[in-house]
mmCIF file of C-alpha atoms in Angstrom:
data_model
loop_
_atom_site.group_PDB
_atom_site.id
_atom_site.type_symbol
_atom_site.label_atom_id
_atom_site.label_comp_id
_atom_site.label_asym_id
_atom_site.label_seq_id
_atom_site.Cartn_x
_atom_site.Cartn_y
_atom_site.Cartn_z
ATOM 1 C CA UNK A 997 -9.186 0.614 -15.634
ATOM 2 C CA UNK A 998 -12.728 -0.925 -16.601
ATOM 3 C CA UNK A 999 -15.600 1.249 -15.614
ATOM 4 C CA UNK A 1000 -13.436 4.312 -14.008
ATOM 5 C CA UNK A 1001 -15.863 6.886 -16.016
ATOM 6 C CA UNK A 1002 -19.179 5.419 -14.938
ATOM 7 C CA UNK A 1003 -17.734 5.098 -11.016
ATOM 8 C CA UNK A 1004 -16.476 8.888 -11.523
ATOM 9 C CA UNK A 1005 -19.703 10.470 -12.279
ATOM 10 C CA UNK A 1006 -21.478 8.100 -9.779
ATOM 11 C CA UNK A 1007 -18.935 9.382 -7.252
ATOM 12 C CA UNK A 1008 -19.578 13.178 -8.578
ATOM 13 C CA UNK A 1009 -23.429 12.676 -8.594
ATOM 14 C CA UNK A 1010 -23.574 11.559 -5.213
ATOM 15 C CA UNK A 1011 -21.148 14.144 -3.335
ATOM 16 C CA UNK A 1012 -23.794 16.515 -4.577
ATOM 17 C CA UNK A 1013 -25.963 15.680 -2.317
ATOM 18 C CA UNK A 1014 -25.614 17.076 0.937
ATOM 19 C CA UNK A 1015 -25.740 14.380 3.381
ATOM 20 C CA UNK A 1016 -22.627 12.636 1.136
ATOM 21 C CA UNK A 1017 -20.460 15.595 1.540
ATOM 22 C CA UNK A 1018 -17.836 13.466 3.488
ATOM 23 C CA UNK A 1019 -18.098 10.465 1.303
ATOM 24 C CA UNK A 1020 -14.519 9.454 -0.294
ATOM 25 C CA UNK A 1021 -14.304 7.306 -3.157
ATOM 26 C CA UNK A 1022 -10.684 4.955 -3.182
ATOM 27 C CA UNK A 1023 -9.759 3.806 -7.097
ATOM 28 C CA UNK A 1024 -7.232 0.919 -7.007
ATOM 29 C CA UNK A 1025 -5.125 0.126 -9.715
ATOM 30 C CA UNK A 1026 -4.197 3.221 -11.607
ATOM 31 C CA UNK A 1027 -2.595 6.680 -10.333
ATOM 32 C CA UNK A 1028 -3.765 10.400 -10.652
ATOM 33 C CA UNK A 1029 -0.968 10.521 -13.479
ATOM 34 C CA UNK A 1030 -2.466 7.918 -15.732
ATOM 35 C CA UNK A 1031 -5.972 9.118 -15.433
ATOM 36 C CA UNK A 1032 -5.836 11.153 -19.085
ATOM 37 C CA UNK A 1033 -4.377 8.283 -20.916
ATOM 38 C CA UNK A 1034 -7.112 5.860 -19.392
ATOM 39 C CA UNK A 1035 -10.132 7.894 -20.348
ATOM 40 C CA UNK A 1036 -8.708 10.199 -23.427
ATOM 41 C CA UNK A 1037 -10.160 7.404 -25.954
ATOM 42 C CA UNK A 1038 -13.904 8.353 -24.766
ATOM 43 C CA UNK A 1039 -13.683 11.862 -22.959
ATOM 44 C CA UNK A 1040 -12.164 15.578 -24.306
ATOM 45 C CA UNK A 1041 -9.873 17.337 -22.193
ATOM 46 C CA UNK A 1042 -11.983 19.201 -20.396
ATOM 47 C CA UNK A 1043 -13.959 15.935 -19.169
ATOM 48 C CA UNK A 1044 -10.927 14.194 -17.879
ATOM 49 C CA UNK A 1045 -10.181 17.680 -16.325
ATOM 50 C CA UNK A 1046 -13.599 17.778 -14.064
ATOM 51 C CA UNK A 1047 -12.867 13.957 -13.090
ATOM 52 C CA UNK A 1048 -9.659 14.931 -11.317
ATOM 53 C CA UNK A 1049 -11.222 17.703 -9.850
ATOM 54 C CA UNK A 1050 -13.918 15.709 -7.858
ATOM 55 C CA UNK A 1051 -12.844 15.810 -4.366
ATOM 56 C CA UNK A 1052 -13.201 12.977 -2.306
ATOM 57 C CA UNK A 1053 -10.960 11.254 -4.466
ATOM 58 C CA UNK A 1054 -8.020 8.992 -4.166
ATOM 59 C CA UNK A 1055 -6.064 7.087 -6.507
ATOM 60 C CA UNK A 1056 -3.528 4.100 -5.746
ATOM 61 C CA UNK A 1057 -1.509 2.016 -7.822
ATOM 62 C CA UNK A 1058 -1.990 -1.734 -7.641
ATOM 63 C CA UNK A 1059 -0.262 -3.245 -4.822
ATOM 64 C CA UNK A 1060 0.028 -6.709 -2.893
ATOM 65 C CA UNK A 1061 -2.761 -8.343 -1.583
ATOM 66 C CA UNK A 1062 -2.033 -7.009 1.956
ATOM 67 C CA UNK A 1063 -2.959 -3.167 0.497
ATOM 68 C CA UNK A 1064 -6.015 -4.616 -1.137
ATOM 69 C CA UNK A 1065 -7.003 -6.058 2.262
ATOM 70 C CA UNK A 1066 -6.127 -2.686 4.240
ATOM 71 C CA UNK A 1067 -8.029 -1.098 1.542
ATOM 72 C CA UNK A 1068 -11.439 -3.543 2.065
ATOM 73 C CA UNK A 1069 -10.890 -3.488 5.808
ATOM 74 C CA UNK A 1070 -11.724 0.447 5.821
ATOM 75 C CA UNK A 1071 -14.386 0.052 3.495
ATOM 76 C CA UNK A 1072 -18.272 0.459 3.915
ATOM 77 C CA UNK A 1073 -18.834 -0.879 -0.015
ATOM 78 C CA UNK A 1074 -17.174 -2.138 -3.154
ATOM 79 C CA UNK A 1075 -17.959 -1.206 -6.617
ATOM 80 C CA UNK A 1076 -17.058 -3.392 -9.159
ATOM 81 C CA UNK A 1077 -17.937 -0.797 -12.632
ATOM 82 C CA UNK A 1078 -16.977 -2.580 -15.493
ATOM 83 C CA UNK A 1079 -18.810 -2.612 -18.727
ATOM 84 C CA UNK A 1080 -17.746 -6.353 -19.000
ATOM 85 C CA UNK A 1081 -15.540 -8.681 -17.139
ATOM 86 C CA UNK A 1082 -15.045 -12.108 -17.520
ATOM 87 C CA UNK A 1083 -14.908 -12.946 -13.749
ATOM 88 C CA UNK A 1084 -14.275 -10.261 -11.176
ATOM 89 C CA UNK A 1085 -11.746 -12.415 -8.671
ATOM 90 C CA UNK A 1086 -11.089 -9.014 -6.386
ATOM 91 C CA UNK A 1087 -15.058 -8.860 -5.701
ATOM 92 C CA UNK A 1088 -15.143 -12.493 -4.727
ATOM 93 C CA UNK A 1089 -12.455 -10.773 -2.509
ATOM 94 C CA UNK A 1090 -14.380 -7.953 -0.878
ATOM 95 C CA UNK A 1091 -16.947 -11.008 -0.600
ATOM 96 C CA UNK A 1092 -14.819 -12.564 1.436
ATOM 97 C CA UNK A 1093 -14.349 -9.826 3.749
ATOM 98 C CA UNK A 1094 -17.459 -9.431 4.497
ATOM 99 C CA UNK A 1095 -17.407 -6.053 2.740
ATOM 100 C CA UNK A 1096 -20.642 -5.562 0.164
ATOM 101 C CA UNK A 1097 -20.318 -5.716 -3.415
ATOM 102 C CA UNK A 1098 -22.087 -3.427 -6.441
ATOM 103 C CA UNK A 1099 -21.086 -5.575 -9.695
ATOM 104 C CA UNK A 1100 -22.149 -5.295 -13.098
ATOM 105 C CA UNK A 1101 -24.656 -7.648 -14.064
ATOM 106 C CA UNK A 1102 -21.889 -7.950 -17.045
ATOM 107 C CA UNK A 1103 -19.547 -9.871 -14.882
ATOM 108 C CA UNK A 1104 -18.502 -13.793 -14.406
ATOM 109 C CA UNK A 1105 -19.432 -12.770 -10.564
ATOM 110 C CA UNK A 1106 -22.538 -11.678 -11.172
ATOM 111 C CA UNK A 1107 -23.613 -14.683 -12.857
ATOM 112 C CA UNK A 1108 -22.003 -16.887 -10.378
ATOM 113 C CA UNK A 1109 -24.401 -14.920 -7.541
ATOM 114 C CA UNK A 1110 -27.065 -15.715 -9.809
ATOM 115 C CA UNK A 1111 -26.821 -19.499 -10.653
ATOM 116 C CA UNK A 1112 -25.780 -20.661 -6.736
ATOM 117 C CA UNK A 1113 -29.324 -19.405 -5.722
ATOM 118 C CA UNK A 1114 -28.321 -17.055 -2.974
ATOM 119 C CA UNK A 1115 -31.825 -15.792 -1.705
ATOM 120 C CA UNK A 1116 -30.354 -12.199 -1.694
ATOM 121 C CA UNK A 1117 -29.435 -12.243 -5.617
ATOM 122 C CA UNK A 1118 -31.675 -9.330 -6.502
ATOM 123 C CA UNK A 1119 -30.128 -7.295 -3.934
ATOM 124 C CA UNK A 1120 -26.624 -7.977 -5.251
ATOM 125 C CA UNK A 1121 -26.236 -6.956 -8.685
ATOM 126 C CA UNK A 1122 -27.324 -3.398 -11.103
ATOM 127 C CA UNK A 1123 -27.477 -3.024 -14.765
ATOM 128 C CA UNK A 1124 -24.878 -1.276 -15.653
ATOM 129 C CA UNK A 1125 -26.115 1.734 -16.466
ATOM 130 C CA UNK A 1126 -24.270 5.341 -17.321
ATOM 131 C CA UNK A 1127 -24.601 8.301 -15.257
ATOM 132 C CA UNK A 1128 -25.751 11.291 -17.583
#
């Protein structure tokens, strides 16, 4: 899972504040169990132990497009946290549904936002950027 660190202490950074208190953070395409093999290349033990602690969170497995469109239907935004992606086809998704969209300004997406002129472009794309 691209990114899962950097949306993790986003996530964690944010629920400390106290009007966030009730905000939940969904992660598609991996499950609580594979969380330590994901991030055990870059983080110790006791790192990947504080990610699964954040509450708030909720992990699903990838699933048909008909749970990625439940999932988008409930949502208020869409984060898109990779450190590089060639294209980013499940954010063209969330376009789509009229959901809105944080991508990495290292994604195919993001430079398709930028080259079709959209007058909101500024507005629709970070550097990606690490959470201390």
């Amino acid at each position: 899972m691209k990114g899962l660190d950097i949306a993790l202490k986003s996530f964690q950074k944010l629920k400390e504040e106290p009007h966030f208190n009730d905000l939940k953070l969904r992660i598609r395409g991996i499950s609580e169990k594979e969380i330590p093999q994901v991030l055990k290349l870059q983080y110790n033990h006791e790192e990947i132990v504080s990610f699964r602690q954040i509450k708030g969170v909720e992990y699903k497995p990838f699933d048909k497009v008909e749970g990625v469109l439940e999932d988008l239907k409930i949502s208020d935004l869409f984060i898109m946290p990779s450190r590089c992606e060639p294209f980013g086809l499940v954010a063209t998704e969330a376009i789509a549904a009229g959901v809105p969209v944080l991508v990495s300004s290292n994604s195919g997406i993001a430079e398709l936002l930028t080259i079709s002129n959209c007058p909101y472009e500024e507005n629709m794309k970070v550097e990606t950027t690490i959470v201390p």
